Amino acid sequence: MQEKSVLFVCLGNICRSPMAQTIFEKIVEDKGAADKFEIDSAGLGDWHTGNKADPRMRSHAEKRGYTITHRARQVQKNDFNKFDYIVGMDEQNIRELNNLATSDEHRNKILRMRDFLTQFDSDIIPDPYYGDAEDFEYVIDLLEDSCENFYDFISKES
Ligand code: 4NP
């Protein structure tokens, strides 16, 4: 497989996208393909730049054996040059990514995480920030399902 780069994007980069990044990194590692991927995440907002992921997200992640080490950063225009796939979590993310993209080539890199769901039926990966423990668990359920299928999608494309 040719080397691939993936950027997961949400609003704050402290819940959904660092969780997606961590799950995807684990999948890639388990498949023995870590050297074939560059994987990162970023947020459309800049409120949490430099911060670790939300403690609730980290704690729910740990319960399933994931350690999130990412520090939040904001999406940069250059990310559209740097990454092959830019994966948003909800329609607001997709709209804002489309607004930042400056060419069709860049816009074609934008994908919806929910399009890779197979076990669950949801229009979006919902923001758990104002939610409870169940909402955080549900985000991990959705991301484990979609990341697995996203990996298969990329593998078939190359
Ligand atoms: P995320 O969740 O987009 O999944 O990281 C959020 C985190 C923080 C905020 C919103 C959503 N916030 O408004 O600070």
PDB file of C-alpha atoms in Angstrom, residues 31-149:
ATOM      1  CA  LYS A  31      -2.818  -4.692  10.958  1.00  0.00           C
ATOM      2  CA  GLY A  32       0.968  -4.149  10.952  1.00  0.00           C
ATOM      3  CA  ALA A  33       0.539  -1.079   8.736  1.00  0.00           C
ATOM      4  CA  ALA A  34       1.723   1.694  11.100  1.00  0.00           C
ATOM      5  CA  ASP A  35       4.592   2.660   8.785  1.00  0.00           C
ATOM      6  CA  LYS A  36       2.110   3.190   5.931  1.00  0.00           C
ATOM      7  CA  PHE A  37       0.019   5.834   7.659  1.00  0.00           C
ATOM      8  CA  GLU A  38       0.240   9.343   8.989  1.00  0.00           C
ATOM      9  CA  ILE A  39      -2.687   9.928  11.354  1.00  0.00           C
ATOM     10  CA  ASP A  40      -3.636  13.140  13.158  1.00  0.00           C
ATOM     11  CA  SER A  41      -6.669  15.062  14.388  1.00  0.00           C
ATOM     12  CA  ALA A  42      -7.655  18.713  14.637  1.00  0.00           C
ATOM     13  CA  GLY A  43     -10.553  20.959  15.619  1.00  0.00           C
ATOM     14  CA  LEU A  44     -12.388  23.692  13.766  1.00  0.00           C
ATOM     15  CA  GLY A  45     -12.357  25.817  16.938  1.00  0.00           C
ATOM     16  CA  ASP A  46      -9.201  26.961  18.731  1.00  0.00           C
ATOM     17  CA  TRP A  47     -10.508  27.087  22.342  1.00  0.00           C
ATOM     18  CA  HIS A  48      -8.616  24.006  23.488  1.00  0.00           C
ATOM     19  CA  THR A  49      -5.345  24.385  21.561  1.00  0.00           C
ATOM     20  CA  GLY A  50      -2.510  22.620  23.395  1.00  0.00           C
ATOM     21  CA  ASN A  51      -4.857  20.827  25.809  1.00  0.00           C
ATOM     22  CA  LYS A  52      -5.108  17.101  26.393  1.00  0.00           C
ATOM     23  CA  ALA A  53      -8.390  15.425  25.410  1.00  0.00           C
ATOM     24  CA  ASP A  54     -11.383  15.949  27.723  1.00  0.00           C
ATOM     25  CA  PRO A  55     -10.840  13.900  30.939  1.00  0.00           C
ATOM     26  CA  ARG A  56     -14.219  12.171  30.423  1.00  0.00           C
ATOM     27  CA  MET A  57     -13.221  11.077  26.916  1.00  0.00           C
ATOM     28  CA  ARG A  58      -9.838   9.863  28.181  1.00  0.00           C
ATOM     29  CA  SER A  59     -11.416   7.929  31.017  1.00  0.00           C
ATOM     30  CA  HIS A  60     -13.999   6.187  28.801  1.00  0.00           C
ATOM     31  CA  ALA A  61     -11.215   5.444  26.303  1.00  0.00           C
ATOM     32  CA  GLU A  62      -9.034   3.864  29.018  1.00  0.00           C
ATOM     33  CA  LYS A  63     -11.891   1.539  29.983  1.00  0.00           C
ATOM     34  CA  ARG A  64     -11.647   0.064  26.471  1.00  0.00           C
ATOM     35  CA  GLY A  65      -7.867  -0.073  26.457  1.00  0.00           C
ATOM     36  CA  TYR A  66      -7.105   3.141  24.538  1.00  0.00           C
ATOM     37  CA  THR A  67      -4.776   5.888  25.745  1.00  0.00           C
ATOM     38  CA  ILE A  68      -5.340   9.253  24.089  1.00  0.00           C
ATOM     39  CA  THR A  69      -2.114  11.289  24.055  1.00  0.00           C
ATOM     40  CA  HIS A  70      -3.047  13.891  21.427  1.00  0.00           C
ATOM     41  CA  ARG A  71      -2.898  17.622  22.253  1.00  0.00           C
ATOM     42  CA  ALA A  72      -5.589  19.743  20.627  1.00  0.00           C
ATOM     43  CA  ARG A  73      -4.815  21.890  17.626  1.00  0.00           C
ATOM     44  CA  GLN A  74      -6.891  23.870  15.159  1.00  0.00           C
ATOM     45  CA  VAL A  75      -7.334  22.844  11.509  1.00  0.00           C
ATOM     46  CA  GLN A  76      -4.902  24.743   9.249  1.00  0.00           C
ATOM     47  CA  LYS A  77      -5.386  25.577   5.565  1.00  0.00           C
ATOM     48  CA  ASN A  78      -2.206  23.618   4.865  1.00  0.00           C
ATOM     49  CA  ASP A  79      -3.852  20.459   6.223  1.00  0.00           C
ATOM     50  CA  PHE A  80      -5.700  20.282   2.895  1.00  0.00           C
ATOM     51  CA  ASN A  81      -2.340  19.948   1.105  1.00  0.00           C
ATOM     52  CA  LYS A  82      -0.839  17.635   3.665  1.00  0.00           C
ATOM     53  CA  PHE A  83      -3.562  15.005   4.179  1.00  0.00           C
ATOM     54  CA  ASP A  84      -5.166  12.556   1.706  1.00  0.00           C
ATOM     55  CA  TYR A  85      -8.372  12.113   3.746  1.00  0.00           C
ATOM     56  CA  ILE A  86     -10.048  14.683   6.003  1.00  0.00           C
ATOM     57  CA  VAL A  87     -12.853  13.078   7.989  1.00  0.00           C
ATOM     58  CA  GLY A  88     -15.515  15.191   9.731  1.00  0.00           C
ATOM     59  CA  MET A  89     -17.839  14.036  12.510  1.00  0.00           C
ATOM     60  CA  ASP A  90     -21.024  16.030  11.797  1.00  0.00           C
ATOM     61  CA  GLU A  91     -22.606  18.303   9.208  1.00  0.00           C
ATOM     62  CA  GLN A  92     -21.330  21.491  10.860  1.00  0.00           C
ATOM     63  CA  ASN A  93     -17.789  20.088  10.611  1.00  0.00           C
ATOM     64  CA  ILE A  94     -18.364  19.260   6.930  1.00  0.00           C
ATOM     65  CA  ARG A  95     -19.724  22.750   6.177  1.00  0.00           C
ATOM     66  CA  GLU A  96     -16.810  24.474   7.880  1.00  0.00           C
ATOM     67  CA  LEU A  97     -14.261  22.204   6.198  1.00  0.00           C
ATOM     68  CA  ASN A  98     -15.843  22.973   2.818  1.00  0.00           C
ATOM     69  CA  ASN A  99     -15.578  26.688   3.620  1.00  0.00           C
ATOM     70  CA  LEU A 100     -11.871  26.336   4.380  1.00  0.00           C
ATOM     71  CA  ALA A 101     -11.113  24.261   1.278  1.00  0.00           C
ATOM     72  CA  THR A 102      -9.915  26.362  -1.657  1.00  0.00           C
ATOM     73  CA  SER A 103     -10.155  23.908  -4.566  1.00  0.00           C
ATOM     74  CA  ASP A 104     -12.137  20.893  -5.744  1.00  0.00           C
ATOM     75  CA  GLU A 105      -9.062  18.767  -5.118  1.00  0.00           C
ATOM     76  CA  HIS A 106      -9.187  19.829  -1.462  1.00  0.00           C
ATOM     77  CA  ARG A 107     -12.976  19.462  -1.203  1.00  0.00           C
ATOM     78  CA  ASN A 108     -12.758  15.926  -2.587  1.00  0.00           C
ATOM     79  CA  LYS A 109     -10.656  14.934   0.425  1.00  0.00           C
ATOM     80  CA  ILE A 110     -13.507  15.677   2.854  1.00  0.00           C
ATOM     81  CA  LEU A 111     -15.413  12.606   4.070  1.00  0.00           C
ATOM     82  CA  ARG A 112     -18.161  11.969   6.626  1.00  0.00           C
ATOM     83  CA  MET A 113     -17.280   9.540   9.396  1.00  0.00           C
ATOM     84  CA  ARG A 114     -20.891   8.335   9.533  1.00  0.00           C
ATOM     85  CA  ASP A 115     -20.648   7.050   5.949  1.00  0.00           C
ATOM     86  CA  PHE A 116     -18.433   4.243   7.277  1.00  0.00           C
ATOM     87  CA  LEU A 117     -20.895   3.016   9.913  1.00  0.00           C
ATOM     88  CA  THR A 118     -22.145  -0.530   9.372  1.00  0.00           C
ATOM     89  CA  GLN A 119     -23.321  -1.724  12.801  1.00  0.00           C
ATOM     90  CA  PHE A 120     -25.027   1.532  13.747  1.00  0.00           C
ATOM     91  CA  ASP A 121     -27.402   3.874  11.987  1.00  0.00           C
ATOM     92  CA  SER A 122     -26.648   7.520  12.778  1.00  0.00           C
ATOM     93  CA  ASP A 123     -26.499  10.649  10.597  1.00  0.00           C
ATOM     94  CA  ILE A 124     -23.595  12.046  12.593  1.00  0.00           C
ATOM     95  CA  ILE A 125     -21.047  11.224  15.266  1.00  0.00           C
ATOM     96  CA  PRO A 126     -22.795  13.358  17.913  1.00  0.00           C
ATOM     97  CA  ASP A 127     -20.909  15.834  20.072  1.00  0.00           C
ATOM     98  CA  PRO A 128     -20.767  14.355  23.613  1.00  0.00           C
ATOM     99  CA  TYR A 129     -19.370  17.519  25.252  1.00  0.00           C
ATOM    100  CA  TYR A 130     -22.628  18.464  27.006  1.00  0.00           C
ATOM    101  CA  GLY A 131     -23.703  14.839  27.388  1.00  0.00           C
ATOM    102  CA  ASP A 132     -23.311  12.105  29.982  1.00  0.00           C
ATOM    103  CA  ALA A 133     -21.343   8.853  30.313  1.00  0.00           C
ATOM    104  CA  GLU A 134     -23.702   7.056  27.932  1.00  0.00           C
ATOM    105  CA  ASP A 135     -23.041   9.649  25.233  1.00  0.00           C
ATOM    106  CA  PHE A 136     -19.285   9.168  25.527  1.00  0.00           C
ATOM    107  CA  GLU A 137     -19.677   5.376  25.341  1.00  0.00           C
ATOM    108  CA  TYR A 138     -21.900   5.746  22.273  1.00  0.00           C
ATOM    109  CA  VAL A 139     -19.251   7.904  20.543  1.00  0.00           C
ATOM    110  CA  ILE A 140     -16.685   5.134  21.077  1.00  0.00           C
ATOM    111  CA  ASP A 141     -19.144   2.512  19.764  1.00  0.00           C
ATOM    112  CA  LEU A 142     -19.707   4.560  16.605  1.00  0.00           C
ATOM    113  CA  LEU A 143     -16.021   5.306  16.100  1.00  0.00           C
ATOM    114  CA  GLU A 144     -14.880   1.700  16.591  1.00  0.00           C
ATOM    115  CA  ASP A 145     -17.387   0.616  13.950  1.00  0.00           C
ATOM    116  CA  SER A 146     -16.637   3.400  11.451  1.00  0.00           C
ATOM    117  CA  CYS A 147     -12.836   3.341  11.860  1.00  0.00           C
ATOM    118  CA  GLU A 148     -12.727  -0.378  11.077  1.00  0.00           C
ATOM    119  CA  ASN A 149     -14.663   0.146   7.849  1.00  0.00           C
TER     120      ASN A 149
END
